[in-house]
Short mmCIF file of C-alpha atoms and ligand atoms in Angstrom, two decimals:
data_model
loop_
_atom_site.label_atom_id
_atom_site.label_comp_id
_atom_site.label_asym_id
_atom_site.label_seq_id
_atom_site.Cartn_x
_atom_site.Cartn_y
_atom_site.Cartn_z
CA UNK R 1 -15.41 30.38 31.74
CA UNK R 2 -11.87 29.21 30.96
CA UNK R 3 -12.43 26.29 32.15
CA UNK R 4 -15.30 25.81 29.93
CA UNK R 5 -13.50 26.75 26.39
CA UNK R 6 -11.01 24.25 27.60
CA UNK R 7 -12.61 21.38 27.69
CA UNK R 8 -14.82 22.25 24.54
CA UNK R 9 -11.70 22.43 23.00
CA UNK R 10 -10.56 19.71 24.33
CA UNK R 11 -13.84 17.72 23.31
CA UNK R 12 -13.45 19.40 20.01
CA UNK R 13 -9.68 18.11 19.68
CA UNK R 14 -11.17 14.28 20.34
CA UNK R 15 -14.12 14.67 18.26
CA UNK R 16 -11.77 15.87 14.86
CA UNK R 17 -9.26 12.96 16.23
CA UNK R 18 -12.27 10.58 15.87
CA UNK R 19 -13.73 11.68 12.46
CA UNK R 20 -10.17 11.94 11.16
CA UNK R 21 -9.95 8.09 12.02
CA UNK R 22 -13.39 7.46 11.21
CA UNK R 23 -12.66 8.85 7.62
CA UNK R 24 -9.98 6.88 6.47
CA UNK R 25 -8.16 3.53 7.13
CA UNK R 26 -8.64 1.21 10.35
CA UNK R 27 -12.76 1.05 11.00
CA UNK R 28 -15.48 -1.27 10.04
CA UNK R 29 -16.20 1.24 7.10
CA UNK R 30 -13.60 -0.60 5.54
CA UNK R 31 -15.57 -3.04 2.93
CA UNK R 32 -12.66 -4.08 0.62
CA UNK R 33 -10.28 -5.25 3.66
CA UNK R 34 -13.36 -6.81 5.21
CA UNK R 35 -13.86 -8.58 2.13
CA UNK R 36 -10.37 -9.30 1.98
CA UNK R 37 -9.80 -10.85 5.05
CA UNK R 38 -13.14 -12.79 4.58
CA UNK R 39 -12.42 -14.13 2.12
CA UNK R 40 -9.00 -15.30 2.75
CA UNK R 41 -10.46 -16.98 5.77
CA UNK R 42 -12.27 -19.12 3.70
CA UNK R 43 -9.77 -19.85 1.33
CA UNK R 44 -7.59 -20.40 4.55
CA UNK R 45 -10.10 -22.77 5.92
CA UNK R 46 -10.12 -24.83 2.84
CA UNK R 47 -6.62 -24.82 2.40
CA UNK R 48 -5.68 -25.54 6.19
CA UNK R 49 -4.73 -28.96 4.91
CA UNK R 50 -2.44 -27.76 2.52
CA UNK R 51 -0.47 -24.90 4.43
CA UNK R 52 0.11 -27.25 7.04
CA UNK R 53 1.64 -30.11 4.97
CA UNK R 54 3.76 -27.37 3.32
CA UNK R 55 4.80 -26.09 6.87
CA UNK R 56 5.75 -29.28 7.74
CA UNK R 57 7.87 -29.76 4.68
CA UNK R 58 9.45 -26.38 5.64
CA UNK R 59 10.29 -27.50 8.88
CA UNK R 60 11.69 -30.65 8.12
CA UNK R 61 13.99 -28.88 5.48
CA UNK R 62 15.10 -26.03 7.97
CA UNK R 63 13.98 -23.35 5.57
CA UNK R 64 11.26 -20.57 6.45
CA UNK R 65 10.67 -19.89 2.35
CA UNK R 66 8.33 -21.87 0.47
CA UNK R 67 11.81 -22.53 -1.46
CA UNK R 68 14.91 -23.04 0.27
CA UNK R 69 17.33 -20.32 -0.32
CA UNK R 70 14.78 -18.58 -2.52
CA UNK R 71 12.45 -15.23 -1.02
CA UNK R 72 9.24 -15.55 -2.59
CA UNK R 73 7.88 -11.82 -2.70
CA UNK R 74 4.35 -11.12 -3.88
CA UNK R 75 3.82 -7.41 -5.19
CA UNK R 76 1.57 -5.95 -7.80
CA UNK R 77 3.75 -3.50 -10.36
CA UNK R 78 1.33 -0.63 -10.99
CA UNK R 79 2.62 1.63 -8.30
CA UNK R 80 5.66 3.79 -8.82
CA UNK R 81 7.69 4.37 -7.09
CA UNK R 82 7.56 1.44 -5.19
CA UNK R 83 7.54 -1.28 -7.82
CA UNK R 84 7.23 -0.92 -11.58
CA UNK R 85 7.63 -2.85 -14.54
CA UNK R 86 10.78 -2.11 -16.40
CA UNK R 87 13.12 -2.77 -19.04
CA UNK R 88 15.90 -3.61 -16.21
CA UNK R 89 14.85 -3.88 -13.07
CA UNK R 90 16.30 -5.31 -9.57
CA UNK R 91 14.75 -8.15 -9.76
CA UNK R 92 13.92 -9.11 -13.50
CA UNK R 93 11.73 -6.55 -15.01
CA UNK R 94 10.41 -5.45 -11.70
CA UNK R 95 12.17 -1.61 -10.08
CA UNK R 96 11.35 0.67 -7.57
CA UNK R 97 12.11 1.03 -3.98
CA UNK R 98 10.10 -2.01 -2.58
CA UNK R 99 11.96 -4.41 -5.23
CA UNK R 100 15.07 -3.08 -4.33
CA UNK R 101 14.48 -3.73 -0.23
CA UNK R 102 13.48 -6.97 -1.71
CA UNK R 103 16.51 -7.82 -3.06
CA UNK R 104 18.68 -6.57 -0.11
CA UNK R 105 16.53 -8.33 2.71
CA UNK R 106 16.82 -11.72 0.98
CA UNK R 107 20.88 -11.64 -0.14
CA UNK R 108 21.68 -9.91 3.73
CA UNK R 109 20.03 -13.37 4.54
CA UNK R 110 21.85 -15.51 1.92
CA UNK R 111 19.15 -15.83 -0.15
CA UNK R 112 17.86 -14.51 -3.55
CA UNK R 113 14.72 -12.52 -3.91
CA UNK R 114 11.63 -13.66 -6.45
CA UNK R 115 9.14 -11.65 -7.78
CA UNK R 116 5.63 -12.93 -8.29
CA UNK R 117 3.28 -10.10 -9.98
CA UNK R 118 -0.32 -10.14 -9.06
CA UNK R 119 -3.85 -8.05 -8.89
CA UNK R 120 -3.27 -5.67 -5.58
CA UNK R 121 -6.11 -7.56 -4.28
CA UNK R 122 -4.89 -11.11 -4.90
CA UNK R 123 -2.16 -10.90 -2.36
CA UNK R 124 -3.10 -11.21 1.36
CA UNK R 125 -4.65 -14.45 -0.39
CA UNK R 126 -1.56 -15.14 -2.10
CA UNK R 127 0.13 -15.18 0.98
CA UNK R 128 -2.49 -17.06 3.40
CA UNK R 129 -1.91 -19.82 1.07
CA UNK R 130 1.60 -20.15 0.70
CA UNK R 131 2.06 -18.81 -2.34
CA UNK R 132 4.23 -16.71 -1.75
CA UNK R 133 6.55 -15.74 1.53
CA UNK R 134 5.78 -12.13 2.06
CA UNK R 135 3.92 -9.43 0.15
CA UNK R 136 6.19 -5.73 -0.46
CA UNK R 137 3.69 -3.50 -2.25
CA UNK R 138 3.68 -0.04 -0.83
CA UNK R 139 0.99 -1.59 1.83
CA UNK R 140 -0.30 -0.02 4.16
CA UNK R 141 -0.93 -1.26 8.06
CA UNK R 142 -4.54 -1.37 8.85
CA UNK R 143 -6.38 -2.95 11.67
CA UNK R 144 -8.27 -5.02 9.23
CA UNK R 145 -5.14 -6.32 7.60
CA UNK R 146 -3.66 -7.32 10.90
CA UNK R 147 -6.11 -9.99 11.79
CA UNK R 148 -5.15 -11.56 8.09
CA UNK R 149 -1.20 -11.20 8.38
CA UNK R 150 1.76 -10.26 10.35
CA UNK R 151 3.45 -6.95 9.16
CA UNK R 152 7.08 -5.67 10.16
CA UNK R 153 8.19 -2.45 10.98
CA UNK R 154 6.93 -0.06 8.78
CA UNK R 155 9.42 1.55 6.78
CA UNK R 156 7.39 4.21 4.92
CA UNK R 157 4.97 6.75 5.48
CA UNK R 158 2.64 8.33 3.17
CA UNK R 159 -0.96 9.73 2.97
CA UNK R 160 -3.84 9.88 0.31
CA UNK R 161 -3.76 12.33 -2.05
CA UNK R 162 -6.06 14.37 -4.55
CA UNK R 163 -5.39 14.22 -7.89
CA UNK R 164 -7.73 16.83 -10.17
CA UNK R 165 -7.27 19.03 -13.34
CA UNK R 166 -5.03 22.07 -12.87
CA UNK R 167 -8.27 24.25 -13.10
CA UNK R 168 -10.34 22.47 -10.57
CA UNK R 169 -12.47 23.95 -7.70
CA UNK R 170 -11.19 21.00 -5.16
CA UNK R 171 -9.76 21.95 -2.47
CA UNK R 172 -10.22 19.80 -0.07
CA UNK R 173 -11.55 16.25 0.49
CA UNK R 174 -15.15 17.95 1.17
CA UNK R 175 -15.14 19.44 -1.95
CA UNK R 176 -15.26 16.17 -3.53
CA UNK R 177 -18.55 15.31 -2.26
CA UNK R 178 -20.62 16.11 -5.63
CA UNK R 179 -17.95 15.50 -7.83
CA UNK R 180 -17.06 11.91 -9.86
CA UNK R 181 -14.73 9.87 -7.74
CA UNK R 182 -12.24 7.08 -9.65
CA UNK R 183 -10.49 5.16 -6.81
CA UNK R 184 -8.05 1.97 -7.14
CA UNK R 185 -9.63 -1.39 -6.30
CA UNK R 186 -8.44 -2.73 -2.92
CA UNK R 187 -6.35 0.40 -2.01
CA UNK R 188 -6.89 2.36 1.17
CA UNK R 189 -7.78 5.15 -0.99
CA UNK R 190 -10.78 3.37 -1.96
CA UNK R 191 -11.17 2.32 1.96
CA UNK R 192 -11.76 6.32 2.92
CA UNK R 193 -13.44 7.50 -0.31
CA UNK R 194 -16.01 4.75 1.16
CA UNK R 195 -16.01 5.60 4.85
CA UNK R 196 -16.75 9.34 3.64
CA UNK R 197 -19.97 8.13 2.02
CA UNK R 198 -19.51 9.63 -1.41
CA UNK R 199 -20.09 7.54 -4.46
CA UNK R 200 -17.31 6.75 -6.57
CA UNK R 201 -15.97 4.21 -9.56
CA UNK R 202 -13.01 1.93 -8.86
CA UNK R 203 -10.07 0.53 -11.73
CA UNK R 204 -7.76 -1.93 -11.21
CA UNK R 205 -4.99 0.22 -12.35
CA UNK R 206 -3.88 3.53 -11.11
CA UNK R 207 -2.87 4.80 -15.03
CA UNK R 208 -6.58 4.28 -15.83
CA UNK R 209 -8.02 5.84 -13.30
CA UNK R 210 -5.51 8.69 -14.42
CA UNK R 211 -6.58 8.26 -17.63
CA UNK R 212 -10.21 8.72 -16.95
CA UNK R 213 -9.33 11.95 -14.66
CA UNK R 214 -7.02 13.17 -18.57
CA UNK R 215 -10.00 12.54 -20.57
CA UNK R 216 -12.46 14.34 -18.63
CA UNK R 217 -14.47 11.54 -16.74
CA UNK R 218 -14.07 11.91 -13.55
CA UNK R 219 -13.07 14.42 -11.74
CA UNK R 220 -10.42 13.61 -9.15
CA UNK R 221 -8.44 10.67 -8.30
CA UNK R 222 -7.31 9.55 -4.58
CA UNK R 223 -4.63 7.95 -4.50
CA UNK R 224 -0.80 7.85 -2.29
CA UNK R 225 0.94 10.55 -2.23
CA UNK R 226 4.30 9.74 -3.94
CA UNK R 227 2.08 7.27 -6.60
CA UNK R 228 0.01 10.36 -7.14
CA UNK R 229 3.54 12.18 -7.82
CA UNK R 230 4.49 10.59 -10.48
CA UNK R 231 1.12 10.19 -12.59
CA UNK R 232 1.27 14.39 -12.36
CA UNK R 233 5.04 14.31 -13.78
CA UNK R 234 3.82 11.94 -16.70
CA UNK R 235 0.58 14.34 -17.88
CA UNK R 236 0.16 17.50 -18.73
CA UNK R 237 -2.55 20.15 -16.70
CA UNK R 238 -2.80 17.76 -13.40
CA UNK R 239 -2.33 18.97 -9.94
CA UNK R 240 -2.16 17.82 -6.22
CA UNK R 241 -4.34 18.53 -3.54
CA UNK R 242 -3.62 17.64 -0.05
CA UNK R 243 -6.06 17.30 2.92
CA UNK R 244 -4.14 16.05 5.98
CA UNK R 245 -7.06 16.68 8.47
CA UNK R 246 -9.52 14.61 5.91
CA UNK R 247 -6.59 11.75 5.28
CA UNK R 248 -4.38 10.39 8.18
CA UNK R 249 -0.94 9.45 7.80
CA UNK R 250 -0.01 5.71 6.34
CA UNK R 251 2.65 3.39 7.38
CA UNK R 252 4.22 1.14 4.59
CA UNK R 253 5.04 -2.41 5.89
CA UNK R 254 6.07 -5.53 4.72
CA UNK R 255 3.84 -8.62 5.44
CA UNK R 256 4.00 -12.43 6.31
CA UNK R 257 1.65 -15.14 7.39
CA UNK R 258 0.85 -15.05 10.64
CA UNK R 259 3.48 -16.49 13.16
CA UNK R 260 5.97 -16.74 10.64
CA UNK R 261 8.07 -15.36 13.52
CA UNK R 262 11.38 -16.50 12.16
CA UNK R 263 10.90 -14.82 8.74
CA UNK R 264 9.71 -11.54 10.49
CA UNK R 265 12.70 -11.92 12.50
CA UNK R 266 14.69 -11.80 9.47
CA UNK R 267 12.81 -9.16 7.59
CA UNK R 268 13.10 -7.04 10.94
CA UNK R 269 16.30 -7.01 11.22
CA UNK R 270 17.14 -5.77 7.88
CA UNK R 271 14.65 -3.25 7.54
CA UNK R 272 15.78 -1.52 11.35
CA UNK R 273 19.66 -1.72 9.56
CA UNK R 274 18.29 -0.07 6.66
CA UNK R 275 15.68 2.92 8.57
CA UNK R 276 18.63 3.70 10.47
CA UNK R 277 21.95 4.29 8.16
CA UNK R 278 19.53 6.04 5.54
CA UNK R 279 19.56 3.53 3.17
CA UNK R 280 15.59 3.24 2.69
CA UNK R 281 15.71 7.48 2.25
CA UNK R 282 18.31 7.12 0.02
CA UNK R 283 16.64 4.85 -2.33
CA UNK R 284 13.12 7.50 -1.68
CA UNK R 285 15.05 9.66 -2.97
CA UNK R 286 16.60 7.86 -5.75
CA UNK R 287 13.44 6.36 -7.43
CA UNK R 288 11.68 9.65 -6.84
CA UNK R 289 14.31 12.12 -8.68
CA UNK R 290 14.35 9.00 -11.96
CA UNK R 291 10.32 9.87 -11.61
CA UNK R 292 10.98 13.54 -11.57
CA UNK R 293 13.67 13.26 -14.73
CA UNK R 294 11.56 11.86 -16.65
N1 LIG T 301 -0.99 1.99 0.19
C1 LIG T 301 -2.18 1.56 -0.46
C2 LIG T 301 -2.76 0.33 0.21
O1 LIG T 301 -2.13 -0.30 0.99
C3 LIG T 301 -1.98 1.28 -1.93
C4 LIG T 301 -0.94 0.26 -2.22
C5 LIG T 301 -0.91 -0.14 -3.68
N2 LIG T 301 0.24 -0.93 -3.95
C6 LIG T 301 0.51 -1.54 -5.13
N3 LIG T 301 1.63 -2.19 -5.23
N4 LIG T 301 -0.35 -1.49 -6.12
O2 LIG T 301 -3.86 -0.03 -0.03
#
Protein backbone atom coordinates (compact mmCIF):
# COMPACT_ATOMS: atom_id res chain seq x y z
CA UNK A 1 0.00 0.00 0.00
CA UNK A 2 2.89 2.35 0.79
CA UNK A 3 4.58 1.34 -1.73
CA UNK A 4 1.84 2.13 -4.03
CA UNK A 5 1.17 5.99 -2.87
CA UNK A 6 4.85 6.24 -3.41
CA UNK A 7 5.31 5.76 -6.63
CA UNK A 8 1.92 7.54 -7.60
CA UNK A 9 3.45 10.25 -6.04
CA UNK A 10 6.33 9.83 -7.47
CA UNK A 11 4.62 9.52 -11.03
CA UNK A 12 2.62 12.47 -9.97
CA UNK A 13 5.92 14.53 -9.08
CA UNK A 14 7.22 13.69 -12.95
CA UNK A 15 4.00 14.24 -14.54
CA UNK A 16 3.64 18.17 -12.85
CA UNK A 17 7.64 18.34 -13.70
CA UNK A 18 6.61 17.59 -17.34
CA UNK A 19 3.54 19.91 -17.77
CA UNK A 20 5.45 22.58 -15.86
CA UNK A 21 8.08 22.30 -18.79
CA UNK A 22 5.59 21.61 -21.28
CA UNK A 23 3.88 24.99 -20.33
CA UNK A 24 6.43 27.38 -20.72
CA UNK A 25 9.87 27.92 -22.41
CA UNK A 26 12.12 25.07 -24.07
CA UNK A 27 9.49 22.72 -26.29
CA UNK A 28 8.40 22.64 -29.83
CA UNK A 29 5.27 24.70 -28.62
CA UNK A 30 7.53 27.42 -29.01
CA UNK A 31 6.37 29.15 -32.51
CA UNK A 32 8.10 32.59 -32.20
CA UNK A 33 11.72 31.01 -31.39
CA UNK A 34 10.99 28.45 -34.07
CA UNK A 35 10.32 31.18 -36.31
CA UNK A 36 13.19 32.89 -35.07
CA UNK A 37 15.72 30.54 -35.55
CA UNK A 38 14.18 29.72 -39.02
CA UNK A 39 14.42 32.38 -40.15
CA UNK A 40 17.81 33.41 -39.18
CA UNK A 41 18.92 30.24 -40.86
CA UNK A 42 17.92 31.53 -43.94
CA UNK A 43 19.16 34.81 -43.60
CA UNK A 44 22.38 32.92 -42.36
CA UNK A 45 22.43 30.85 -45.44
CA UNK A 46 22.27 33.82 -47.67
CA UNK A 47 24.62 35.72 -45.86
CA UNK A 48 27.27 32.81 -45.33
CA UNK A 49 29.31 34.72 -47.86
CA UNK A 50 29.33 37.72 -46.03
CA UNK A 51 29.97 36.58 -42.30
CA UNK A 52 32.77 34.73 -43.51
CA UNK A 53 34.59 37.54 -45.40
CA UNK A 54 33.94 39.65 -42.27
CA UNK A 55 35.46 36.79 -40.07
CA UNK A 56 38.26 36.74 -42.05
CA UNK A 57 38.80 40.45 -41.82
CA UNK A 58 38.48 39.93 -38.02
CA UNK A 59 41.05 37.51 -37.97
CA UNK A 60 43.48 39.12 -39.95
CA UNK A 61 43.09 42.29 -37.69
CA UNK A 62 43.35 40.25 -34.32
CA UNK A 63 40.08 41.64 -33.09
CA UNK A 64 36.93 39.39 -32.10
CA UNK A 65 34.43 42.74 -32.53
CA UNK A 66 33.05 43.62 -35.73
CA UNK A 67 35.14 46.92 -34.73
CA UNK A 68 38.38 46.77 -33.21
CA UNK A 69 38.41 48.06 -29.75
CA UNK A 70 34.69 48.75 -30.04
CA UNK A 71 31.78 46.06 -28.27
CA UNK A 72 28.97 46.11 -30.51
CA UNK A 73 25.89 45.23 -28.16
CA UNK A 74 22.45 44.69 -29.66
CA UNK A 75 19.48 45.26 -27.08
CA UNK A 76 15.97 46.47 -27.51
CA UNK A 77 15.14 49.45 -24.73
CA UNK A 78 11.55 48.69 -23.75
CA UNK A 79 12.36 46.60 -20.75
CA UNK A 80 13.15 48.17 -17.42
CA UNK A 81 15.03 47.43 -15.57
CA UNK A 82 17.33 45.97 -17.75
CA UNK A 83 17.73 48.60 -20.45
CA UNK A 84 15.75 51.80 -20.93
CA UNK A 85 15.87 54.82 -22.81
CA UNK A 86 16.98 57.77 -20.81
CA UNK A 87 17.96 61.22 -20.54
CA UNK A 88 21.60 59.97 -19.28
CA UNK A 89 22.29 56.73 -19.55
CA UNK A 90 25.58 54.37 -19.39
CA UNK A 91 25.93 54.16 -22.61
CA UNK A 92 24.32 57.25 -24.45
CA UNK A 93 20.69 57.39 -23.75
CA UNK A 94 20.49 53.74 -23.01
CA UNK A 95 20.33 52.66 -18.62
CA UNK A 96 19.51 49.82 -16.75
CA UNK A 97 21.36 46.90 -15.46
CA UNK A 98 22.14 45.09 -18.83
CA UNK A 99 23.73 48.51 -20.25
CA UNK A 100 25.62 48.91 -17.34
CA UNK A 101 27.24 45.05 -17.52
CA UNK A 102 27.69 46.28 -20.99
CA UNK A 103 29.79 48.88 -20.29
CA UNK A 104 31.90 47.05 -17.61
CA UNK A 105 32.48 43.78 -19.75
CA UNK A 106 33.83 45.80 -22.69
CA UNK A 107 36.27 48.54 -20.63
CA UNK A 108 37.50 45.25 -18.13
CA UNK A 109 38.54 44.17 -21.76
CA UNK A 110 39.96 47.52 -22.99
CA UNK A 111 37.32 48.24 -25.04
CA UNK A 112 34.25 50.59 -25.19
CA UNK A 113 30.74 49.35 -25.28
CA UNK A 114 28.07 50.40 -28.29
CA UNK A 115 24.60 50.31 -28.18
CA UNK A 116 22.55 49.38 -31.20
CA UNK A 117 18.59 49.59 -30.40
CA UNK A 118 16.39 47.21 -32.20
CA UNK A 119 12.74 45.32 -32.33
CA UNK A 120 13.22 42.36 -29.50
CA UNK A 121 12.74 40.16 -32.37
CA UNK A 122 15.32 41.61 -34.76
CA UNK A 123 18.24 40.49 -32.71
CA UNK A 124 19.26 36.78 -32.87
CA UNK A 125 19.20 38.01 -36.67
CA UNK A 126 21.11 40.96 -35.86
CA UNK A 127 23.64 38.93 -34.49
CA UNK A 128 23.76 35.82 -37.06
CA UNK A 129 24.74 38.44 -39.41
CA UNK A 130 27.32 40.32 -37.87
CA UNK A 131 25.65 43.11 -37.01
CA UNK A 132 26.32 43.31 -34.01
CA UNK A 133 28.83 41.27 -31.43
CA UNK A 134 26.50 40.10 -28.76
CA UNK A 135 22.87 40.73 -27.83
CA UNK A 136 22.23 41.88 -23.66
CA UNK A 137 18.45 42.17 -23.43
CA UNK A 138 17.12 40.54 -20.34
CA UNK A 139 17.13 37.15 -22.63
CA UNK A 140 16.29 34.35 -21.63
CA UNK A 141 18.13 30.71 -22.36
CA UNK A 142 15.89 28.45 -24.26
CA UNK A 143 16.59 25.29 -26.08
CA UNK A 144 15.35 26.87 -29.21
CA UNK A 145 17.67 29.82 -28.88
CA UNK A 146 20.66 27.60 -28.38
CA UNK A 147 20.71 26.02 -31.76
CA UNK A 148 20.75 29.90 -33.15
CA UNK A 149 23.53 31.32 -30.69
CA UNK A 150 25.98 30.74 -28.00
CA UNK A 151 24.89 32.20 -24.55
CA UNK A 152 27.23 32.74 -21.39
CA UNK A 153 26.61 32.16 -17.99
CA UNK A 154 23.46 33.34 -17.04
CA UNK A 155 23.57 36.04 -14.70
CA UNK A 156 19.85 36.56 -13.89
CA UNK A 157 16.93 34.75 -12.99
CA UNK A 158 13.42 35.66 -13.31
CA UNK A 159 9.96 34.13 -14.10
CA UNK A 160 6.68 35.25 -15.96
CA UNK A 161 4.42 37.15 -14.27
CA UNK A 162 0.59 38.19 -14.22
CA UNK A 163 -0.22 41.49 -14.53
CA UNK A 164 -4.29 42.25 -13.99
CA UNK A 165 -6.49 45.06 -12.45
CA UNK A 166 -6.33 45.30 -8.65
CA UNK A 167 -9.98 43.88 -8.62
CA UNK A 168 -9.46 40.89 -10.79
CA UNK A 169 -10.63 37.25 -10.23
CA UNK A 170 -7.03 35.84 -11.57
CA UNK A 171 -5.40 33.95 -9.57
CA UNK A 172 -3.56 31.82 -11.21
CA UNK A 173 -2.34 31.10 -14.77
CA UNK A 174 -5.61 28.76 -15.17
CA UNK A 175 -7.71 31.41 -14.45
CA UNK A 176 -6.65 33.11 -17.48
CA UNK A 177 -8.03 30.63 -19.75
CA UNK A 178 -11.38 32.68 -20.74
CA UNK A 179 -10.01 35.87 -20.18
CA UNK A 180 -8.22 38.43 -23.01
CA UNK A 181 -4.54 37.75 -23.11
CA UNK A 182 -1.99 40.83 -24.41
CA UNK A 183 1.51 39.23 -24.59
CA UNK A 184 4.90 40.91 -25.99
CA UNK A 185 5.95 39.82 -29.48
CA UNK A 186 8.95 37.44 -29.40
CA UNK A 187 9.12 37.21 -25.53
CA UNK A 188 8.97 33.94 -23.68
CA UNK A 189 5.89 35.20 -22.20
CA UNK A 190 4.30 34.94 -25.44
CA UNK A 191 6.21 31.37 -25.88
CA UNK A 192 3.97 29.85 -22.71
CA UNK A 193 0.77 31.90 -23.16
CA UNK A 194 1.03 29.75 -26.58
CA UNK A 195 2.09 26.35 -25.27
CA UNK A 196 -1.01 26.73 -22.76
CA UNK A 197 -3.35 26.92 -25.76
CA UNK A 198 -5.26 30.04 -24.83
CA UNK A 199 -5.79 32.74 -27.37
CA UNK A 200 -4.21 35.91 -26.89
CA UNK A 201 -3.07 39.42 -28.76
CA UNK A 202 0.62 40.31 -28.96
CA UNK A 203 2.33 44.29 -29.01
CA UNK A 204 5.58 45.08 -29.73
CA UNK A 205 5.93 47.08 -26.65
CA UNK A 206 5.42 46.11 -23.11
CA UNK A 207 3.85 49.93 -22.16
CA UNK A 208 1.11 49.09 -24.71
CA UNK A 209 0.25 46.05 -23.77
CA UNK A 210 0.04 47.84 -20.25
CA UNK A 211 -1.82 50.30 -21.70
CA UNK A 212 -4.43 48.07 -23.15
CA UNK A 213 -4.63 46.08 -19.63
CA UNK A 214 -5.23 50.45 -18.03
CA UNK A 215 -7.88 51.02 -20.47
CA UNK A 216 -9.85 48.03 -19.97
CA UNK A 217 -8.99 45.76 -23.07
CA UNK A 218 -7.59 43.03 -22.02
CA UNK A 219 -7.49 41.59 -19.11
CA UNK A 220 -4.05 40.50 -17.94
CA UNK A 221 -0.64 40.89 -19.17
CA UNK A 222 2.32 38.16 -18.88
CA UNK A 223 5.18 39.42 -18.77
CA UNK A 224 8.93 39.10 -16.43
CA UNK A 225 8.73 39.53 -13.26
CA UNK A 226 10.91 42.59 -12.41
CA UNK A 227 9.56 44.27 -16.08
CA UNK A 228 6.14 43.54 -14.71
CA UNK A 229 7.41 45.49 -11.43
CA UNK A 230 7.88 48.45 -12.68
CA UNK A 231 4.78 48.92 -15.16
CA UNK A 232 2.67 48.36 -11.55
CA UNK A 233 4.86 51.27 -9.84
CA UNK A 234 4.08 53.59 -12.94
CA UNK A 235 -0.08 53.00 -12.88
CA UNK A 236 -2.47 53.26 -10.62
CA UNK A 237 -5.05 50.00 -9.54
CA UNK A 238 -2.56 47.18 -11.12
CA UNK A 239 -1.46 44.16 -9.29
CA UNK A 240 0.84 41.01 -9.54
CA UNK A 241 -0.03 37.60 -9.68
CA UNK A 242 2.43 34.88 -9.46
CA UNK A 243 2.07 31.20 -10.57
CA UNK A 244 5.42 29.41 -10.07
CA UNK A 245 3.98 25.86 -10.71
CA UNK A 246 2.27 27.30 -14.16
CA UNK A 247 5.71 29.42 -15.07
CA UNK A 248 9.27 27.92 -14.53
CA UNK A 249 12.12 29.85 -13.53
CA UNK A 250 14.26 31.94 -16.37
CA UNK A 251 17.89 32.39 -16.71
CA UNK A 252 19.11 35.80 -18.18
CA UNK A 253 22.20 35.35 -20.47
CA UNK A 254 24.18 37.17 -22.70
CA UNK A 255 24.56 35.87 -26.34
CA UNK A 256 27.13 35.55 -29.26
CA UNK A 257 27.37 33.84 -32.59
CA UNK A 258 28.07 30.58 -32.42
CA UNK A 259 31.82 29.60 -31.78
CA UNK A 260 32.72 32.96 -31.08
CA UNK A 261 34.67 31.15 -28.33
CA UNK A 262 37.14 33.92 -27.73
CA UNK A 263 34.45 36.60 -27.16
CA UNK A 264 32.51 34.19 -24.79
CA UNK A 265 35.71 33.72 -23.17
CA UNK A 266 35.84 37.28 -22.51
CA UNK A 267 32.25 37.88 -21.63
CA UNK A 268 32.68 34.79 -19.17
CA UNK A 269 35.10 35.92 -17.39
CA UNK A 270 33.64 39.15 -16.46
CA UNK A 271 30.31 38.12 -15.76
CA UNK A 272 31.75 35.01 -13.10
CA UNK A 273 33.94 38.32 -11.47
CA UNK A 274 30.84 40.16 -11.31
CA UNK A 275 28.09 37.01 -9.92
CA UNK A 276 30.59 36.50 -7.39
CA UNK A 277 31.72 39.95 -5.50
CA UNK A 278 27.92 41.07 -5.77
CA UNK A 279 28.34 43.46 -8.22
CA UNK A 280 25.41 42.21 -10.67
CA UNK A 281 22.99 42.22 -7.17
CA UNK A 282 24.15 45.38 -6.43
CA UNK A 283 23.22 46.99 -9.59
CA UNK A 284 19.48 44.62 -9.18
CA UNK A 285 19.16 46.39 -6.57
CA UNK A 286 20.12 49.73 -7.69
CA UNK A 287 17.96 50.02 -10.90
CA UNK A 288 15.12 48.40 -9.02
CA UNK A 289 14.91 50.93 -5.86
CA UNK A 290 15.29 54.20 -8.96
CA UNK A 291 12.04 52.06 -10.34
CA UNK A 292 10.52 51.94 -6.94
CA UNK A 293 11.31 55.95 -6.25
CA UNK A 294 9.76 56.91 -8.86
N1 LIG B 1 13.05 37.40 -20.99
C1 LIG B 1 12.15 37.51 -22.08
C2 LIG B 1 12.68 36.78 -23.30
O1 LIG B 1 13.81 36.43 -23.36
C3 LIG B 1 11.84 38.94 -22.45
C4 LIG B 1 13.04 39.76 -22.79
C5 LIG B 1 12.68 41.11 -23.34
N2 LIG B 1 13.83 41.93 -23.43
C6 LIG B 1 13.88 43.18 -23.98
N3 LIG B 1 15.00 43.82 -23.94
N4 LIG B 1 12.82 43.68 -24.57
O2 LIG B 1 11.98 36.56 -24.23
Amino acid sequence: MKKVTKTAALVLAMAMVISTLTACGDDSGATTDAAVTDEAAANDTADTADADEAADTDAAQGTVTKTEGVMTFGTNAEFPPFEFVAGTGVIDQYDGIDMAIAKQIAEENGMTAAIENMEFDSLLIALQNGQIDAVIAGMTVTEERKEAVDFSTPYYTATQVMIVKEDSDIAAAADMADKKICVIQGYTGEVCVNDMGYPYEAFKKGTEAVMELVNGKCDVVVIDSATAQKYVNDNEGLKIVEDAAAFEAEEYAIAVRKGNTELLDMINTAIDAKLADGTISELGVKYTEEITAE
